[in-house]
Amino acid sequence: MKRVTILIALVATLATSAMAQTISSPNGQLSLTFALTDNGTPTYAVDFKGEPVILPSALGLKLNGTADLLDGFSAGEAVKSTFDEVWEPVWGEETHIRNHYNELLVRLTQTATGRQVNIRFRLFNDGYGLRYEFPRQRRLTYMTIEDERTEWALTGDHKAFWIPGDYSSQEYEYVESRLSEIGELAPLYKRKSVTTRFSDWGVQTALTLKTDDGVYITIHEAALIDYSCMHLVYNPETKVFTSWLTPDAIGNKGYIQTPCTTPWRTAVITDDARELLASRLTLNLNEPCKIEDTSWIKPVKYMGVWWELITNKNSWAYAKGGNIKLDLVDYSKLEPNGRHGANTENVKRYIDFASKWGCFDQLLVEGWNIGWEDWNGKQKDYVFDFVTPYPDFDLPELQKYANEKGMRLMMHHETSSSIRNYERRMDKAYQFMVDNGYNAVKSGYVGHIVPRGEYHYGQLMNNHYQYAVEKAAEYKIMVNAHEAVRPTGICRTWPNLIGNESARGTEYQSFGGIHPQHVTILPFTRLQGGPMDYTPGIFCMDLSTFSPKNTSKCNSTLANQLALYVTMYSPLQMAADMPENYERYIDAFQFIVDVPVEWTESRYLSAEPGDYIVIARKDKNSPKWFVGGVTDENQRTMPVKFDFLDKKKQYVATVYADTADADYEKNPESYRIVEGKVTAKTVANIFMARGGGFAISIREATAADRKMKPLRIK
Ligand code: NOJ
Ligand code: CA
C-alpha cells in the first residue's frame, strides 16, 4: 500500500515575540489567539466567524514534588507556519484526506526556574489542536503529573451530549442536557459496578456541544500515546471545562520524561453538523503510518459465535459450575455444561451459513479457549493462556473447514483485564495465531485491572493497549480491542488497529436495551476518534424468542439495523445476529451481503446530533453507492437527494425502509423493500419510524433495467 503525500507546503513565515499572537484557519473562518497574562499564565482563545467560541482559557500542568508549570512564564520566540498535504489512509471513509492547517509554536520559559515549555497550536478549517512540548533540558527531566490544567472557557450554557466521567468505562447512554445540568444528572447515570466517578461535574470526551447560535463544538484529544486519558470537569459558575487526567493506583496522573510531547487537545468547531462527521482533524493530528508494508491490513466483514453468548442462549464456558482454578483443571475430567457455544458442530453451522454469501471474510468464535470457568475470578494470573482450545473445539479442523469455504476464523482474547498474564503470554498467543491461520484478534478487558488499583484509562493501561497493537503488527495481526481506552486517531499511525469498542455497543440491546437516539449521537462523539465495532445487524428484536430468560428488546427497527452499516463507519463490520434469525428475513439480509467495508468517498447528507443522520458512501471496488439513515425515538420523513450520483448515468436503487406501521417498541421487524430507477436529480422522501431508519443500495442501470419504473417511495 502506498502512502503518497501529494502536496506539501511548509512555510515558516514569522519568528517574533510570543507575548500575544494570532493565527487564522486556512479559510479565515477560525482565529486563535495566544497570550500571556500579567502573571505569565499562557492562555488561548478561539473565534469562529468573528464571534468568540472559546474565551481566554488557561494552559499548564501541575506537577508533583516540584514547582508547577502554570504561570510565571515569559515569552520567547513564536514561529508561524503553514502545512498542506493530501494523504492516503490504508482504510477509511475516503481514499484521500487533506491535512491543511496554519500553525503557531510559542516557546516559553518559566522565569523563576528556567524551565522551558513550548505550546504548539494547529488551526484547521474545522477546528484546532494544541499540545505541550517539553524540549530536552537540564532543569526539567522527569515529571510526575499531579494534573493537567488545560481549559475550555465557554460562552454560554450550551446543549451538551455527554457521558459521565469514569476512569474505567465508556459504556454509557449519552445524556443530552444543558451544561448547567451535568452535576445534577451525572449521579443518576453513573454505573454502580465498575466505575469510579471523580466528580459529579466530570464528563468524558469526545464531548459534543451546541450553542444557542447553532455552533457545534466537539472537544476531544488526538494521539493519546504514553499519557493518561483526559476527562473534563465543568465549573458551572465560570462555564469552564478543565482537563482531568486518569490517575494511577497511587493517585498520580502520569509520568513523563523530556524530551516529550503531550497528546493534542482538540475542538472541532462548525455551524453545520455534517461538518462534524466529515472532520478528519483527529486523524490529521496523528503521525503518518509507521507500518512499512500494509498489504496485509484489510477491512473485514464477519459473523460470530457471539450473540448467542451475549444473549445467554449459550455460554462461553465449557464445564459445569464456576470458580475452577485453571492450573488445577483437567478438562477431560470435567462435566460439560451442555451449553458451550464454541463447539465444532455449531461453529461449522455458522461457517456453512456465512460462506454461502461470498461476502464474509471471517468468523469470530468466542469461548474457544480454556479459562472461562474462572475468567473473572480471584486467580487472574492463572486464567487464559490463549493457546489451549476447549476439548470440543477442533481448531485445525475448523480453520481448514473455513478456509475451504473461503473464510477464516477470527481470534478472541478475553484478557479479563489481567495485563501481566496477557503481556507475558502475548508473543506465544500471537505466534499461535500465525501458526493456525488467524490474522485478526478481538481482545477484551472486562473487569478490574490487574495490577489492582489501576484503571482502564490510566497511562499504564494506555501503554499496554499500544504495546498490544504494535506487537500485533510484528506478527501481521489486526486488532479490535474492546473495553480499551477510546480511540484518538492512532489508527492513522497503526492501521492494524481496525476497531475498538469503548462505548455502549449492541451488546447492551441484550442487557436491557439502548435508547434509539444513541446511534444518532455516537458518530458525533465516540466515532470522532476512530471506528467502533458496534456489531449491528440484529434481526430478531425480542430476545426471549430464542433465549427465554432474556427479557430485553432490541430498541431498533430492522431497517435501522441495516442503516448502521453505513452511518457507523468501520473497516470492521459484523453481522451480529445468528443464522436462524437471518433466515427469517433473508431478503433484508441481502443488504448486509451487499454493503461493502471499503469506501472511496463519503457524503454527509443530513445530520443533527441526537436526532438523525443520513450518509451516502461510494464503494471502493465498484461504481455502487450505499446510503444509510437513522432517526431517534421520533419518526420523521427525510428528503434524500441523490445528487451525489454521476449526472450522466442511470441507476437502480433498492430501498430497505420501515413500513408505515413499523415502530421500535411495537413493530420493530416490519420493513419493505422498494426498487426503482434513480438519477442525480432524484429526491426521495423516505419515512423513518420511531427508532427506525433506511438503507439503500444503488447500482448502475443496465439494458435489462430498461423497463424499470422510477423509484417511488412514500
Ligand atoms: C465484552 C465485549 O464487549 C463482548 O463483545 C465480549 O463478548 C465479552 N466482553 C466477552 O469477552
Ligand atoms: Ca463491552
PDB file of N, CA and C in Angstrom, residues 619-670:
ATOM      1  N   ASP A 619     -18.724   2.732  -2.860  1.00  0.00           N
ATOM      2  CA  ASP A 619     -17.936   1.503  -2.763  1.00  0.00           C
ATOM      3  C   ASP A 619     -16.559   1.702  -3.393  1.00  0.00           C
ATOM      4  N   LYS A 620     -15.533   1.099  -2.781  1.00  0.00           N
ATOM      5  CA  LYS A 620     -14.184   1.220  -3.325  1.00  0.00           C
ATOM      6  C   LYS A 620     -13.981   0.320  -4.539  1.00  0.00           C
ATOM      7  N   ASN A 621     -14.722  -0.760  -4.597  1.00  0.00           N
ATOM      8  CA  ASN A 621     -14.440  -1.750  -5.636  1.00  0.00           C
ATOM      9  C   ASN A 621     -15.496  -1.863  -6.721  1.00  0.00           C
ATOM     10  N   SER A 622     -16.419  -0.901  -6.765  1.00  0.00           N
ATOM     11  CA  SER A 622     -17.445  -0.927  -7.810  1.00  0.00           C
ATOM     12  C   SER A 622     -18.046   0.480  -7.908  1.00  0.00           C
ATOM     13  N   PRO A 623     -18.870   0.729  -8.920  1.00  0.00           N
ATOM     14  CA  PRO A 623     -19.495   2.066  -9.002  1.00  0.00           C
ATOM     15  C   PRO A 623     -20.713   2.211  -8.086  1.00  0.00           C
ATOM     16  N   LYS A 624     -20.915   1.277  -7.187  1.00  0.00           N
ATOM     17  CA  LYS A 624     -22.120   1.309  -6.343  1.00  0.00           C
ATOM     18  C   LYS A 624     -22.033   2.360  -5.229  1.00  0.00           C
ATOM     19  N   TRP A 625     -23.201   2.861  -4.872  1.00  0.00           N
ATOM     20  CA  TRP A 625     -23.322   3.757  -3.715  1.00  0.00           C
ATOM     21  C   TRP A 625     -24.244   3.103  -2.685  1.00  0.00           C
ATOM     22  N   PHE A 626     -24.038   3.469  -1.450  1.00  0.00           N
ATOM     23  CA  PHE A 626     -24.892   2.968  -0.368  1.00  0.00           C
ATOM     24  C   PHE A 626     -25.260   4.143   0.532  1.00  0.00           C
ATOM     25  N   VAL A 627     -26.519   4.154   0.955  1.00  0.00           N
ATOM     26  CA  VAL A 627     -26.991   5.249   1.805  1.00  0.00           C
ATOM     27  C   VAL A 627     -27.584   4.645   3.069  1.00  0.00           C
ATOM     28  N   GLY A 628     -27.345   5.292   4.180  1.00  0.00           N
ATOM     29  CA  GLY A 628     -27.969   4.869   5.433  1.00  0.00           C
ATOM     30  C   GLY A 628     -28.566   6.068   6.132  1.00  0.00           C
ATOM     31  N   GLY A 629     -29.734   5.872   6.727  1.00  0.00           N
ATOM     32  CA  GLY A 629     -30.365   6.942   7.500  1.00  0.00           C
ATOM     33  C   GLY A 629     -30.898   6.377   8.805  1.00  0.00           C
ATOM     34  N   VAL A 630     -30.660   7.090   9.899  1.00  0.00           N
ATOM     35  CA  VAL A 630     -31.206   6.654  11.198  1.00  0.00           C
ATOM     36  C   VAL A 630     -31.881   7.838  11.884  1.00  0.00           C
ATOM     37  N   THR A 631     -32.896   7.524  12.659  1.00  0.00           N
ATOM     38  CA  THR A 631     -33.549   8.553  13.459  1.00  0.00           C
ATOM     39  C   THR A 631     -33.532   8.132  14.924  1.00  0.00           C
ATOM     40  N   ASP A 632     -33.936   9.045  15.796  1.00  0.00           N
ATOM     41  CA  ASP A 632     -34.011   8.762  17.233  1.00  0.00           C
ATOM     42  C   ASP A 632     -35.374   8.155  17.570  1.00  0.00           C
ATOM     43  N   GLU A 633     -35.933   8.482  18.711  1.00  0.00           N
ATOM     44  CA  GLU A 633     -37.218   7.902  19.123  1.00  0.00           C
ATOM     45  C   GLU A 633     -38.397   8.567  18.422  1.00  0.00           C
ATOM     46  N   ASN A 634     -38.106   9.538  17.561  1.00  0.00           N
ATOM     47  CA  ASN A 634     -39.175  10.197  16.802  1.00  0.00           C
ATOM     48  C   ASN A 634     -39.191   9.710  15.370  1.00  0.00           C
ATOM     49  N   GLN A 635     -40.392   9.520  14.850  1.00  0.00           N
ATOM     50  CA  GLN A 635     -40.479   9.200  13.431  1.00  0.00           C
ATOM     51  C   GLN A 635     -40.280  10.477  12.622  1.00  0.00           C
ATOM     52  N   ARG A 636     -39.748  10.351  11.447  1.00  0.00           N
ATOM     53  CA  ARG A 636     -39.619  11.518  10.566  1.00  0.00           C
ATOM     54  C   ARG A 636     -39.467  11.053   9.126  1.00  0.00           C
ATOM     55  N   THR A 637     -39.803  11.946   8.212  1.00  0.00           N
ATOM     56  CA  THR A 637     -39.642  11.660   6.792  1.00  0.00           C
ATOM     57  C   THR A 637     -38.491  12.506   6.277  1.00  0.00           C
ATOM     58  N   MET A 638     -37.483  11.848   5.744  1.00  0.00           N
ATOM     59  CA  MET A 638     -36.278  12.554   5.319  1.00  0.00           C
ATOM     60  C   MET A 638     -36.258  12.709   3.809  1.00  0.00           C
ATOM     61  N   PRO A 639     -36.078  13.933   3.318  1.00  0.00           N
ATOM     62  CA  PRO A 639     -35.836  14.088   1.888  1.00  0.00           C
ATOM     63  C   PRO A 639     -34.395  13.672   1.570  1.00  0.00           C
ATOM     64  N   VAL A 640     -34.244  12.707   0.685  1.00  0.00           N
ATOM     65  CA  VAL A 640     -32.894  12.255   0.321  1.00  0.00           C
ATOM     66  C   VAL A 640     -32.634  12.656  -1.122  1.00  0.00           C
ATOM     67  N   LYS A 641     -31.648  13.513  -1.312  1.00  0.00           N
ATOM     68  CA  LYS A 641     -31.265  13.949  -2.662  1.00  0.00           C
ATOM     69  C   LYS A 641     -30.174  13.039  -3.171  1.00  0.00           C
ATOM     70  N   PHE A 642     -30.377  12.532  -4.378  1.00  0.00           N
ATOM     71  CA  PHE A 642     -29.395  11.615  -4.961  1.00  0.00           C
ATOM     72  C   PHE A 642     -28.352  12.363  -5.801  1.00  0.00           C
ATOM     73  N   ASP A 643     -28.136  13.634  -5.491  1.00  0.00           N
ATOM     74  CA  ASP A 643     -27.244  14.437  -6.337  1.00  0.00           C
ATOM     75  C   ASP A 643     -25.763  14.068  -6.210  1.00  0.00           C
ATOM     76  N   PHE A 644     -25.451  13.099  -5.363  1.00  0.00           N
ATOM     77  CA  PHE A 644     -24.073  12.598  -5.291  1.00  0.00           C
ATOM     78  C   PHE A 644     -23.770  11.660  -6.459  1.00  0.00           C
ATOM     79  N   LEU A 645     -24.808  11.214  -7.172  1.00  0.00           N
ATOM     80  CA  LEU A 645     -24.604  10.270  -8.280  1.00  0.00           C
ATOM     81  C   LEU A 645     -24.041  10.982  -9.513  1.00  0.00           C
ATOM     82  N   ASP A 646     -23.419  10.198 -10.371  1.00  0.00           N
ATOM     83  CA  ASP A 646     -22.894  10.714 -11.633  1.00  0.00           C
ATOM     84  C   ASP A 646     -24.063  11.227 -12.481  1.00  0.00           C
ATOM     85  N   LYS A 647     -23.979  12.487 -12.890  1.00  0.00           N
ATOM     86  CA  LYS A 647     -25.113  13.116 -13.589  1.00  0.00           C
ATOM     87  C   LYS A 647     -25.435  12.465 -14.926  1.00  0.00           C
ATOM     88  N   LYS A 648     -24.436  11.808 -15.493  1.00  0.00           N
ATOM     89  CA  LYS A 648     -24.655  11.249 -16.833  1.00  0.00           C
ATOM     90  C   LYS A 648     -25.201   9.830 -16.792  1.00  0.00           C
ATOM     91  N   LYS A 649     -25.387   9.299 -15.615  1.00  0.00           N
ATOM     92  CA  LYS A 649     -25.748   7.877 -15.547  1.00  0.00           C
ATOM     93  C   LYS A 649     -27.116   7.640 -14.934  1.00  0.00           C
ATOM     94  N   GLN A 650     -27.647   6.461 -15.267  1.00  0.00           N
ATOM     95  CA  GLN A 650     -28.909   5.993 -14.673  1.00  0.00           C
ATOM     96  C   GLN A 650     -28.560   4.906 -13.664  1.00  0.00           C
ATOM     97  N   TYR A 651     -29.298   4.878 -12.598  1.00  0.00           N
ATOM     98  CA  TYR A 651     -29.014   3.897 -11.545  1.00  0.00           C
ATOM     99  C   TYR A 651     -30.296   3.181 -11.125  1.00  0.00           C
ATOM    100  N   VAL A 652     -30.092   2.058 -10.448  1.00  0.00           N
ATOM    101  CA  VAL A 652     -31.215   1.359  -9.824  1.00  0.00           C
ATOM    102  C   VAL A 652     -30.982   1.361  -8.310  1.00  0.00           C
ATOM    103  N   ALA A 653     -31.984   1.865  -7.597  1.00  0.00           N
ATOM    104  CA  ALA A 653     -31.872   1.913  -6.130  1.00  0.00           C
ATOM    105  C   ALA A 653     -32.770   0.847  -5.512  1.00  0.00           C
ATOM    106  N   THR A 654     -32.230   0.139  -4.512  1.00  0.00           N
ATOM    107  CA  THR A 654     -33.036  -0.782  -3.708  1.00  0.00           C
ATOM    108  C   THR A 654     -33.107  -0.190  -2.305  1.00  0.00           C
ATOM    109  N   VAL A 655     -34.330   0.154  -1.901  1.00  0.00           N
ATOM    110  CA  VAL A 655     -34.519   0.839  -0.617  1.00  0.00           C
ATOM    111  C   VAL A 655     -35.095  -0.142   0.397  1.00  0.00           C
ATOM    112  N   TYR A 656     -34.434  -0.260   1.526  1.00  0.00           N
ATOM    113  CA  TYR A 656     -34.921  -1.073   2.654  1.00  0.00           C
ATOM    114  C   TYR A 656     -35.428  -0.083   3.688  1.00  0.00           C
ATOM    115  N   ALA A 657     -36.746  -0.018   3.845  1.00  0.00           N
ATOM    116  CA  ALA A 657     -37.313   1.060   4.666  1.00  0.00           C
ATOM    117  C   ALA A 657     -38.297   0.507   5.690  1.00  0.00           C
ATOM    118  N   ASP A 658     -38.573   1.313   6.711  1.00  0.00           N
ATOM    119  CA  ASP A 658     -39.616   0.967   7.683  1.00  0.00           C
ATOM    120  C   ASP A 658     -40.971   1.023   6.986  1.00  0.00           C
ATOM    121  N   THR A 659     -41.877   0.132   7.373  1.00  0.00           N
ATOM    122  CA  THR A 659     -43.252   0.265   6.899  1.00  0.00           C
ATOM    123  C   THR A 659     -43.921   1.384   7.699  1.00  0.00           C
ATOM    124  N   ALA A 660     -45.075   1.825   7.236  1.00  0.00           N
ATOM    125  CA  ALA A 660     -45.765   2.940   7.895  1.00  0.00           C
ATOM    126  C   ALA A 660     -46.115   2.597   9.343  1.00  0.00           C
ATOM    127  N   ASP A 661     -46.311   1.316   9.621  1.00  0.00           N
ATOM    128  CA  ASP A 661     -46.672   0.939  10.997  1.00  0.00           C
ATOM    129  C   ASP A 661     -45.491   0.345  11.772  1.00  0.00           C
ATOM    130  N   ALA A 662     -44.292   0.476  11.237  1.00  0.00           N
ATOM    131  CA  ALA A 662     -43.122  -0.001  11.995  1.00  0.00           C
ATOM    132  C   ALA A 662     -42.896   0.919  13.194  1.00  0.00           C
ATOM    133  N   ASP A 663     -42.302   0.368  14.232  1.00  0.00           N
ATOM    134  CA  ASP A 663     -42.093   1.136  15.455  1.00  0.00           C
ATOM    135  C   ASP A 663     -41.144   0.317  16.325  1.00  0.00           C
ATOM    136  N   TYR A 664     -40.104   0.951  16.858  1.00  0.00           N
ATOM    137  CA  TYR A 664     -39.099   0.140  17.573  1.00  0.00           C
ATOM    138  C   TYR A 664     -39.678  -0.584  18.774  1.00  0.00           C
ATOM    139  N   GLU A 665     -40.754  -0.068  19.345  1.00  0.00           N
ATOM    140  CA  GLU A 665     -41.342  -0.743  20.513  1.00  0.00           C
ATOM    141  C   GLU A 665     -42.414  -1.748  20.103  1.00  0.00           C
ATOM    142  N   LYS A 666     -43.255  -1.323  19.156  1.00  0.00           N
ATOM    143  CA  LYS A 666     -44.447  -2.142  18.887  1.00  0.00           C
ATOM    144  C   LYS A 666     -44.314  -3.068  17.693  1.00  0.00           C
ATOM    145  N   ASN A 667     -43.525  -2.670  16.723  1.00  0.00           N
ATOM    146  CA  ASN A 667     -43.492  -3.444  15.479  1.00  0.00           C
ATOM    147  C   ASN A 667     -42.118  -3.314  14.810  1.00  0.00           C
ATOM    148  N   PRO A 668     -41.077  -3.794  15.496  1.00  0.00           N
ATOM    149  CA  PRO A 668     -39.713  -3.452  15.061  1.00  0.00           C
ATOM    150  C   PRO A 668     -39.219  -4.194  13.817  1.00  0.00           C
ATOM    151  N   GLU A 669     -39.808  -5.319  13.496  1.00  0.00           N
ATOM    152  CA  GLU A 669     -39.250  -6.116  12.392  1.00  0.00           C
ATOM    153  C   GLU A 669     -39.996  -5.897  11.085  1.00  0.00           C
ATOM    154  N   SER A 670     -40.780  -4.830  11.025  1.00  0.00           N
ATOM    155  CA  SER A 670     -41.589  -4.605   9.833  1.00  0.00           C
ATOM    156  C   SER A 670     -40.860  -3.684   8.843  1.00  0.00           C
TER     157      SER A 670
END
